[in-house]
């Protein structure tokens, strides 16, 4: 009996030591080939950080306020130095007010890149359905980023108020601003943020900084008469905003 | 084979082995990688398949792989369908606008949502949805019954409750929590709520009218002479109903502008496709139980079947800019109009009505 107990204790000690031994014997890790890329977005109105429920002035001198802004960024493609393209498949970001604006774009190959392009919404996004997600960007959101009546994601949504009487107040006693863009034919590509090249290294903080200036979105929009679109019910306004989308994004 | 350990046989009662087992456990926990401890995913309890009724004169029903019909899912969906807890003020349920005794319509031109808010279109019947592969709602804006369930739940004009809030309400009800766990192996979620409602809706199969009895037996005694004449008109070029209401589902599931107004007000399908050629088009409704589903058309603007038949006999409003080419004067006689209406009345399925008469009585 005594012999058996001694044997058991020896085995136990061996077990307790085995963790450390595993660490010691771990094979040398190969050099990293990939590193995480972060996208740090900055929602802005002109050069200032965007604030909701604050009086803003458009480039057309209209006064307004925003309650919410949200948009899906997807179809990311990194453009390598030699112009080859590296799609980051499956990456979908919901950039919105009142929420974290830094996102992981996943592990990408180490190297030098000259640009990145993406799209605000895509037809592929609409092959997904929110009832399959309990959380994350593709789940049902509040405010909603999914049209129930026309199954599909709202690629871009701006809600707010326009100061129609010029009293310097744009709130719920004024005219609502409702800009909801979506449907399969309404993907809004952003061709490139290739102002400077960037390096993705194994040991660095690989972060792309991007300004998102929503004031640019309303260029040429007369808020006295153009305030509401659910895309299909006001295609001219939706198309005007779609045209403005590329100028909204710039590398910081 | 199950065999219980006797105390004498149990290795855990030997002191040395106790020590060893404890140390092995400590070792196992100590070497575990950092991160959340994952529990085993819940799985639905074994459940019997729902005895779905597949009529022999219907196309084969289709079911999503992730929402097979089981008895517990259908019963859960039925309970949810008639429960006003899913509306903002607890005043209405799905069943408020889809009454079993009216073949799951409500008899109103436009349905009333919470606070009496009127909808924009007539409540459609929900029968035989399991046999339609896509396009739900009058404009076909939703591709599946699961997604369709979101429409009335969240619409400001209908139940007006964000689905997340519906889920929270259900999670606060221990009975629902148990029913969802039984049916879907999970607590109430957006996915399981919409799937349960879809599961119940798929069981609304209507295929036992006197017309069906005639089709299956070939025995003309199931129909009157007027009904037989009406059926002949329905299926020939003179009556010309069959182009859109053909097959034993009595719908092509397509979209047509039947020119019920002179101008295009509600764009219908055009609002979904953003194609002007689809303006004023609406989905062809099934005519099963049509005698029970008045008023008619997408806007509920026609009170009787006779009014509808006379509309088609005129060829619709000639001024409508997107009128379907199939719409033309039919030159039906008064007797032929009576016969057509008689046939449409033969599409009422009393057995279906009896089967679902008490669906709104909670088990």
XYZ file of C-alpha atoms in Angstrom:
615
model
C 0.000 0.000 0.000
C 2.810 2.362 0.943
C 4.606 1.525 -2.289
C 1.489 2.299 -4.312
C 1.087 5.678 -2.645
C 4.662 6.619 -3.370
C 4.179 5.622 -6.977
C 1.054 7.765 -7.216
C 2.815 10.777 -5.753
C 5.651 10.425 -8.245
C 3.246 10.339 -11.153
C 1.471 13.389 -9.771
C 4.664 15.397 -9.505
C 5.527 14.431 -13.040
C 2.143 15.749 -14.177
C 2.589 19.050 -12.387
C 5.927 19.570 -14.027
C 4.716 18.649 -17.457
C 3.293 22.098 -18.248
C 6.669 23.734 -17.887
C 8.351 21.005 -19.876
C 5.861 21.550 -22.725
C 6.892 25.177 -22.895
C 10.585 24.287 -22.910
C 10.194 21.748 -25.667
C 7.982 23.860 -27.895
C 9.463 23.909 -31.416
C 10.730 27.193 -32.743
C 7.808 29.072 -34.325
C 8.280 29.894 -37.992
C 8.538 33.549 -38.885
C 5.131 35.197 -39.014
C 3.707 35.687 -42.480
C 0.527 37.488 -41.448
C -0.436 40.213 -39.025
C -3.654 41.823 -37.916
C -4.808 44.934 -39.750
C -7.027 47.404 -37.940
C -9.235 50.035 -39.511
C -9.658 53.079 -37.314
C -12.515 55.233 -38.612
C -13.252 58.786 -37.603
C -16.756 60.039 -38.291
C -16.556 63.737 -39.055
C -18.531 66.759 -40.158
C -16.033 68.741 -42.162
C -12.847 68.695 -40.154
C -14.546 68.352 -36.759
C -15.568 65.100 -35.095
C -19.209 64.337 -35.876
C -21.609 65.010 -33.050
C -25.206 63.893 -33.081
C -28.087 66.116 -31.950
C -25.993 69.216 -32.565
C -26.657 71.903 -35.132
C -24.617 71.261 -38.274
C -24.316 73.301 -41.466
C -24.119 71.664 -44.874
C -21.959 72.912 -47.737
C -25.196 74.291 -49.195
C -25.673 76.364 -46.004
C -28.623 74.308 -44.770
C -28.849 73.759 -41.017
C -29.538 70.283 -39.734
C -28.840 67.796 -36.983
C -28.228 64.080 -37.096
C -29.668 61.502 -34.702
C -28.005 58.524 -36.308
C -25.670 57.610 -39.119
C -24.781 54.055 -40.062
C -23.238 52.312 -43.042
C -22.009 48.878 -44.007
C -18.468 48.697 -45.351
C -17.684 45.482 -47.173
C -15.815 43.932 -50.114
C -12.445 45.164 -48.832
C -9.546 44.685 -51.238
C -5.934 45.489 -50.383
C -3.841 46.640 -53.331
C -0.267 45.452 -53.131
C 2.758 47.374 -54.357
C 2.836 45.426 -57.599
C -0.862 46.166 -58.154
C -1.993 42.681 -57.350
C -5.162 42.660 -55.346
C -5.866 40.861 -52.121
C -9.573 40.523 -51.309
C -10.392 40.348 -47.605
C -13.324 38.045 -48.024
C -16.067 37.963 -45.463
C -15.217 41.242 -43.766
C -18.319 43.307 -43.027
C -18.159 46.399 -40.852
C -21.056 48.404 -39.528
C -19.748 51.904 -38.963
C -22.245 53.904 -36.944
C -22.587 56.775 -34.540
C -22.497 56.051 -30.852
C -20.374 52.969 -31.260
C -16.784 51.753 -31.499
C -15.226 52.907 -34.744
C -12.092 50.757 -34.828
C -12.408 47.367 -36.462
C -10.221 44.397 -37.201
C -9.878 43.522 -40.867
C -8.353 40.193 -39.877
C -4.954 38.678 -40.547
C -3.348 39.865 -43.762
C 0.018 39.043 -45.345
C 2.962 41.110 -44.172
C 4.178 43.488 -46.846
C 3.816 46.900 -48.409
C 0.496 48.070 -49.806
C -0.434 51.074 -51.853
C -4.136 51.259 -51.230
C -7.381 49.731 -50.131
C -10.783 49.832 -51.685
C -14.165 48.761 -50.416
C -17.851 49.244 -50.968
C -20.668 50.748 -48.970
C -23.070 47.842 -49.177
C -23.101 45.138 -51.839
C -25.464 42.708 -53.480
C -23.558 39.903 -51.756
C -24.491 41.402 -48.415
C -28.116 40.813 -49.272
C -27.549 37.096 -49.624
C -27.272 37.103 -45.821
C -30.258 37.384 -43.525
C -30.348 38.867 -40.052
C -32.374 36.072 -38.495
C -29.265 33.910 -38.821
C -27.289 36.195 -36.497
C -27.924 36.861 -32.846
C -25.220 39.516 -32.636
C -22.666 41.294 -34.766
C -23.065 43.697 -37.680
C -25.416 41.461 -39.660
C -27.879 40.895 -36.819
C -30.928 43.139 -36.561
C -29.889 46.556 -35.306
C -31.528 49.404 -33.452
C -31.952 51.744 -35.322
C -32.715 49.215 -38.007
C -30.296 48.511 -40.821
C -32.613 45.955 -42.449
C -35.700 46.577 -44.522
C -38.314 44.068 -43.474
C -40.708 45.018 -46.293
C -38.035 44.589 -48.966
C -35.726 42.002 -47.494
C -32.263 43.486 -47.596
C -29.803 45.515 -45.611
C -29.920 49.309 -45.588
C -26.440 50.018 -46.881
C -26.394 53.561 -45.552
C -28.750 55.294 -43.164
C -28.858 58.885 -41.987
C -31.642 60.120 -39.728
C -31.984 63.634 -38.434
C -33.794 66.929 -38.712
C -33.574 69.952 -40.972
C -33.974 73.458 -39.583
C -36.638 74.667 -41.995
C -37.675 77.844 -40.186
C -34.173 79.164 -39.666
C -34.448 79.476 -35.894
C -31.183 77.693 -35.359
C -32.845 74.591 -33.956
C -33.045 71.304 -35.820
C -34.935 68.838 -33.708
C -38.153 66.901 -33.724
C -40.345 69.965 -34.231
C -38.751 70.452 -37.648
C -38.760 68.424 -40.862
C -37.255 64.962 -40.647
C -34.198 63.996 -42.645
C -34.468 60.359 -43.709
C -31.855 59.040 -46.095
C -31.973 55.250 -46.414
C -30.012 53.752 -49.297
C -30.003 50.096 -50.262
C -31.145 47.363 -52.676
C -28.888 45.150 -54.758
C -28.288 47.733 -57.440
C -27.228 50.359 -54.969
C -23.791 49.222 -53.840
C -21.595 52.297 -53.522
C -17.953 51.488 -54.331
C -15.121 53.525 -52.889
C -12.370 52.991 -55.420
C -9.311 53.606 -53.293
C -7.756 55.240 -50.275
C -4.342 55.119 -51.902
C -2.944 58.446 -50.775
C 0.061 56.855 -49.136
C 1.491 53.384 -49.084
C 1.499 51.498 -45.835
C 3.468 48.627 -44.430
C 2.045 45.717 -42.551
C 4.696 44.299 -40.298
C 4.792 41.423 -37.889
C 5.558 43.448 -34.817
C 3.972 46.823 -35.472
C 0.555 48.273 -34.835
C -0.949 47.956 -38.267
C -3.739 50.475 -38.308
C -5.336 52.267 -41.215
C -6.775 55.594 -40.157
C -9.723 56.749 -42.227
C -11.760 59.935 -42.081
C -15.451 59.654 -42.899
C -16.774 63.121 -43.560
C -20.552 62.965 -43.737
C -20.817 66.604 -44.763
C -19.511 65.532 -48.177
C -22.500 63.234 -48.515
C -24.891 66.158 -48.833
C -22.981 68.099 -51.483
C -25.441 69.420 -54.035
C -28.431 68.309 -51.950
C -30.960 71.063 -51.285
C -32.364 70.134 -47.904
C -35.214 72.581 -48.367
C -36.743 70.135 -50.839
C -34.653 66.947 -50.704
C -34.903 65.328 -47.309
C -36.411 61.863 -47.648
C -35.468 58.797 -49.645
C -35.952 55.115 -49.014
C -34.122 54.648 -52.318
C -37.042 53.459 -54.442
C -39.423 56.249 -53.525
C -36.933 58.997 -54.403
C -34.319 57.649 -56.767
C -32.985 61.058 -57.872
C -32.004 61.952 -54.308
C -30.626 58.466 -53.657
C -28.498 58.682 -56.789
C -27.222 62.125 -55.817
C -26.040 60.783 -52.468
C -24.548 57.702 -54.088
C -22.476 59.967 -56.338
C -21.122 61.750 -53.271
C -20.088 58.608 -51.412
C -16.474 58.292 -52.699
C -15.612 61.796 -51.521
C -16.768 60.968 -47.998
C -13.789 58.698 -47.306
C -10.160 59.729 -47.103
C -7.025 58.316 -45.564
C -5.894 60.217 -42.533
C -25.785 -1.576 -21.453
C -26.182 0.493 -18.320
C -24.371 -0.825 -15.278
C -24.209 0.956 -11.953
C -20.925 1.068 -10.112
C -20.924 -0.696 -6.781
C -19.196 1.184 -4.022
C -16.567 -1.540 -3.763
C -15.701 -1.319 -7.423
C -15.499 2.422 -7.565
C -11.915 3.545 -8.245
C -12.780 6.899 -6.789
C -12.982 5.381 -3.322
C -9.323 4.302 -3.273
C -7.295 7.045 -1.483
C -4.251 6.983 -3.755
C -6.343 7.190 -6.867
C -8.358 10.075 -5.389
C -5.161 12.043 -5.056
C -4.083 11.167 -8.559
C -7.465 12.104 -10.023
C -7.459 15.427 -8.233
C -4.014 16.286 -9.468
C -4.886 15.319 -13.008
C -7.842 17.708 -12.845
C -5.648 20.515 -11.507
C -3.174 19.827 -14.272
C -5.833 19.871 -16.948
C -7.227 23.202 -15.774
C -3.814 24.747 -15.352
C -2.760 24.002 -18.917
C -5.978 25.282 -20.475
C -5.577 28.215 -22.855
C -6.896 31.545 -21.733
C -10.329 32.469 -23.023
C -13.967 31.865 -22.354
C -15.014 28.439 -21.256
C -17.368 27.069 -23.839
C -20.289 24.956 -22.817
C -21.720 22.249 -24.983
C -24.165 23.744 -27.464
C -27.757 23.081 -26.654
C -29.493 20.681 -28.952
C -33.235 20.274 -29.376
C -34.714 17.364 -27.603
C -35.775 14.577 -29.865
C -39.077 15.596 -31.360
C -41.509 13.915 -33.626
C -41.792 15.197 -37.185
C -44.990 17.098 -37.783
C -47.448 15.033 -39.860
C -47.556 17.451 -42.775
C -50.428 17.038 -45.214
C -49.125 16.835 -48.784
C -52.125 16.876 -51.162
C -51.617 14.640 -54.159
C -52.744 17.326 -56.613
C -50.267 19.905 -55.255
C -46.591 20.429 -56.028
C -44.301 19.065 -53.365
C -43.926 21.317 -50.351
C -40.438 22.564 -49.518
C -38.980 23.173 -46.081
C -35.763 24.970 -45.147
C -33.035 22.673 -43.844
C -32.797 24.771 -40.700
C -36.510 24.720 -39.989
C -37.810 21.202 -40.425
C -41.355 20.805 -39.253
C -41.715 19.207 -35.850
C -44.752 19.111 -33.628
C -43.163 21.279 -30.952
C -42.149 23.927 -33.502
C -45.591 24.057 -35.049
C -47.294 24.240 -31.663
C -44.927 26.988 -30.561
C -45.562 28.910 -33.771
C -49.300 28.539 -33.362
C -49.131 29.867 -29.809
C -47.038 32.840 -30.924
C -49.301 33.535 -33.892
C -52.282 34.148 -31.662
C -50.456 35.819 -28.762
C -50.789 39.634 -28.538
C -47.599 39.770 -26.496
C -45.806 40.373 -29.779
C -47.486 43.748 -30.351
C -46.298 46.992 -28.766
C -49.352 47.535 -26.588
C -50.393 43.904 -26.301
C -53.591 44.584 -28.210
C -53.221 42.492 -31.376
C -51.643 39.294 -32.605
C -50.937 37.906 -36.064
C -54.300 36.207 -35.707
C -56.087 39.544 -35.362
C -55.688 40.139 -39.097
C -55.524 36.484 -40.141
C -58.608 34.825 -38.704
C -58.983 31.073 -39.205
C -62.703 31.364 -39.962
C -61.968 33.736 -42.834
C -59.253 31.539 -44.317
C -56.710 33.645 -42.440
C -57.890 37.043 -43.682
C -59.847 39.592 -41.658
C -62.784 40.775 -43.751
C -61.614 44.388 -43.679
C -60.530 46.562 -46.565
C -57.388 47.549 -44.661
C -56.301 45.947 -41.428
C -55.938 47.835 -38.174
C -52.646 47.653 -36.334
C -51.872 48.886 -32.837
C -53.745 52.058 -31.875
C -56.067 51.420 -34.804
C -53.460 52.419 -37.393
C -54.625 51.300 -40.816
C -52.286 49.340 -43.051
C -51.753 50.128 -46.705
C -52.970 46.871 -48.252
C -55.563 44.187 -47.724
C -54.570 41.298 -45.425
C -53.784 38.321 -47.701
C -54.788 34.752 -46.945
C -52.007 32.548 -45.570
C -53.100 29.187 -46.944
C -50.766 26.900 -48.885
C -47.653 28.995 -48.312
C -45.591 25.803 -47.982
C -45.943 25.221 -51.695
C -44.698 28.630 -52.783
C -40.940 28.774 -53.186
C -40.509 32.542 -52.850
C -42.171 35.946 -53.056
C -44.313 36.686 -50.063
C -46.441 39.758 -49.507
C -48.397 41.525 -52.220
C -45.203 42.911 -53.740
C -42.997 39.852 -53.221
C -40.581 41.858 -51.097
C -39.698 38.969 -48.813
C -38.117 35.758 -50.107
C -38.977 33.397 -47.255
C -41.687 32.891 -44.666
C -39.078 33.257 -41.934
C -38.153 36.760 -43.107
C -41.784 37.569 -43.826
C -42.538 37.142 -40.130
C -40.461 40.234 -39.392
C -42.709 42.470 -41.486
C -45.846 42.616 -39.318
C -43.868 42.269 -36.106
C -41.910 45.470 -36.681
C -44.157 47.509 -38.992
C -45.295 50.777 -37.408
C -48.714 50.172 -38.951
C -49.052 46.646 -37.641
C -47.609 45.232 -34.416
C -44.971 47.959 -34.067
C -42.579 46.193 -31.733
C -38.856 45.852 -32.509
C -38.223 42.146 -32.650
C -35.506 42.386 -30.002
C -38.153 43.625 -27.589
C -40.433 40.760 -28.581
C -37.628 38.361 -27.771
C -37.042 40.003 -24.389
C -40.709 39.633 -23.532
C -40.629 35.972 -24.454
C -37.479 35.374 -22.411
C -39.279 36.723 -19.366
C -41.941 34.028 -19.705
C -40.773 30.673 -18.298
C -43.376 28.795 -20.301
C -42.123 30.244 -23.575
C -38.507 29.672 -22.552
C -39.277 25.984 -22.095
C -41.229 25.758 -25.342
C -38.424 27.381 -27.333
C -35.876 25.084 -25.731
C -37.986 22.109 -26.629
C -38.550 23.254 -30.205
C -35.239 24.827 -31.153
C -32.844 23.963 -28.341
C -32.397 27.587 -27.420
C -33.998 30.336 -25.427
C -36.176 32.696 -27.464
C -34.109 34.406 -30.157
C -34.901 36.384 -33.270
C -34.062 33.343 -35.364
C -36.184 30.881 -33.419
C -39.129 33.296 -33.120
C -39.332 33.895 -36.855
C -38.775 30.221 -37.613
C -41.554 29.117 -35.281
C -44.038 31.516 -36.888
C -43.016 30.254 -40.328
C -43.333 26.636 -39.210
C -46.940 27.124 -38.140
C -47.819 29.064 -41.287
C -46.542 26.199 -43.456
C -49.083 23.858 -41.892
C -52.042 25.860 -43.220
C -52.811 23.521 -46.078
C -56.156 23.850 -47.792
C -56.899 21.221 -50.418
C -60.244 19.620 -49.671
C -62.810 21.783 -51.358
C -65.546 20.249 -53.473
C -63.361 21.128 -56.455
C -60.577 18.932 -55.023
C -62.993 16.105 -54.394
C -64.015 16.338 -58.050
C -60.375 16.468 -59.244
C -59.319 13.451 -57.203
C -62.342 11.292 -57.932
C -63.326 12.484 -61.372
C -66.873 12.359 -60.096
C -68.785 15.360 -61.428
C -71.440 15.011 -58.766
C -69.221 16.980 -56.411
C -69.951 20.117 -58.453
C -73.216 21.660 -59.629
C -73.912 22.319 -63.299
C -73.251 26.029 -62.830
C -69.954 25.285 -61.087
C -68.908 22.916 -63.879
C -69.701 25.564 -66.485
C -67.809 28.112 -64.430
C -64.806 25.793 -64.202
C -64.837 25.414 -67.972
C -64.855 29.189 -68.404
C -62.132 29.577 -65.791
C -59.840 27.309 -67.760
C -60.544 28.411 -71.316
C -59.453 31.457 -73.291
C -62.806 33.142 -72.974
C -62.785 33.359 -69.193
C -58.994 33.441 -69.238
C -58.536 33.120 -65.465
C -56.092 30.226 -65.732
C -53.175 32.275 -67.067
C -52.659 33.784 -63.640
C -54.684 31.500 -61.369
C -53.705 28.188 -62.924
C -52.594 24.963 -61.224
C -54.334 23.562 -58.195
C -52.720 26.273 -56.090
C -54.827 28.734 -58.112
C -51.896 31.119 -58.447
C -48.911 31.411 -60.745
C -47.122 33.272 -57.934
C -46.335 35.900 -60.573
C -46.997 39.650 -60.655
C -49.527 41.515 -62.793
C -51.023 44.964 -63.076
C -54.733 44.245 -63.369
C -55.610 47.909 -63.788
C -57.996 48.217 -60.868
C -57.307 51.949 -60.900
C -56.835 54.387 -63.762
C -53.483 55.554 -62.472
C -50.619 53.945 -60.630
C -50.786 54.877 -57.002
C -49.186 52.070 -55.041
C -46.188 50.978 -57.126
C -46.408 47.423 -55.759
C -43.732 45.233 -57.308
C -42.136 48.313 -58.837
C -41.279 49.563 -55.364
C -39.224 46.426 -54.851
C -37.508 46.065 -58.211
C -37.265 49.839 -58.869
C -38.237 48.967 -62.422
C -40.998 51.155 -63.873
C -42.276 48.203 -65.903
C -43.288 46.607 -62.598
C -45.268 49.595 -61.402
C -48.751 48.672 -60.271
C -48.034 44.941 -60.374
C -49.073 42.796 -57.441
C -48.685 39.134 -56.654
C -51.421 36.866 -57.923
C -53.289 35.638 -54.841
C -54.511 32.084 -54.561
C -58.254 31.759 -55.058
C -58.654 28.959 -52.563
C -61.417 29.812 -50.079
C -61.894 33.024 -52.020
C -65.569 33.201 -51.043
C -64.358 33.827 -47.469
C -61.672 36.402 -48.173
C -63.635 39.508 -49.189
C -62.967 42.313 -49.783
C -60.731 41.726 -52.757
C -57.659 43.069 -54.564
C -54.470 44.380 -52.966
C -56.285 47.454 -51.683
C -59.487 45.684 -50.680
C -61.428 47.926 -53.011
C -63.899 45.328 -54.346
C -66.525 43.995 -51.984
C -67.832 40.933 -53.818
C -66.684 38.220 -56.175
C -69.219 39.406 -58.714
C -67.655 42.865 -58.632
C -64.251 41.305 -59.271
C -65.476 39.213 -62.191
C -67.189 42.249 -63.741
C -63.916 44.184 -63.389
C -62.088 41.529 -65.384
C -64.950 41.300 -67.857
C -64.443 45.002 -68.602
C -60.726 44.483 -69.050
C -59.814 46.823 -66.223
C -59.223 50.554 -66.470
C -58.039 51.281 -69.985
C -56.189 54.394 -68.827
C -53.792 52.547 -66.508
C -50.371 53.163 -68.094
C -48.950 49.774 -67.173
C -51.971 47.547 -67.683
C -51.127 43.893 -68.176
C -51.519 42.698 -71.805
C -53.723 39.884 -70.535
C -56.275 42.434 -69.395
C -58.884 42.810 -72.151
C -62.691 42.780 -72.336
C -63.890 39.193 -71.996
C -67.423 39.681 -73.286
C -68.891 37.331 -70.718
C -72.681 37.032 -70.589
C -74.614 37.570 -67.366
C -75.041 33.797 -67.052
C -71.321 33.248 -67.528
C -70.553 35.743 -64.770
C -72.934 33.859 -62.477
C -71.295 30.556 -63.427
C -67.784 31.843 -62.755
C -68.781 33.117 -59.346
C -70.434 29.759 -58.619
C -67.196 27.946 -59.418
C -65.191 30.273 -57.200
C -67.557 29.435 -54.364
C -66.763 25.749 -54.859
C -63.182 26.430 -53.764
C -64.197 26.755 -50.113
C -62.597 24.073 -47.964
C -64.888 23.320 -45.038
C -62.601 20.641 -43.704
C -59.718 23.151 -43.525
C -61.897 25.611 -41.664
C -62.944 22.957 -39.192
C -59.343 21.791 -38.711
C -58.152 25.280 -37.794
C -61.305 26.580 -36.160
C -59.764 26.339 -32.699
C -56.192 27.253 -33.525
C -56.583 30.417 -31.512
C -57.500 28.415 -28.410
C -54.168 28.053 -26.620
C -53.206 24.535 -25.544
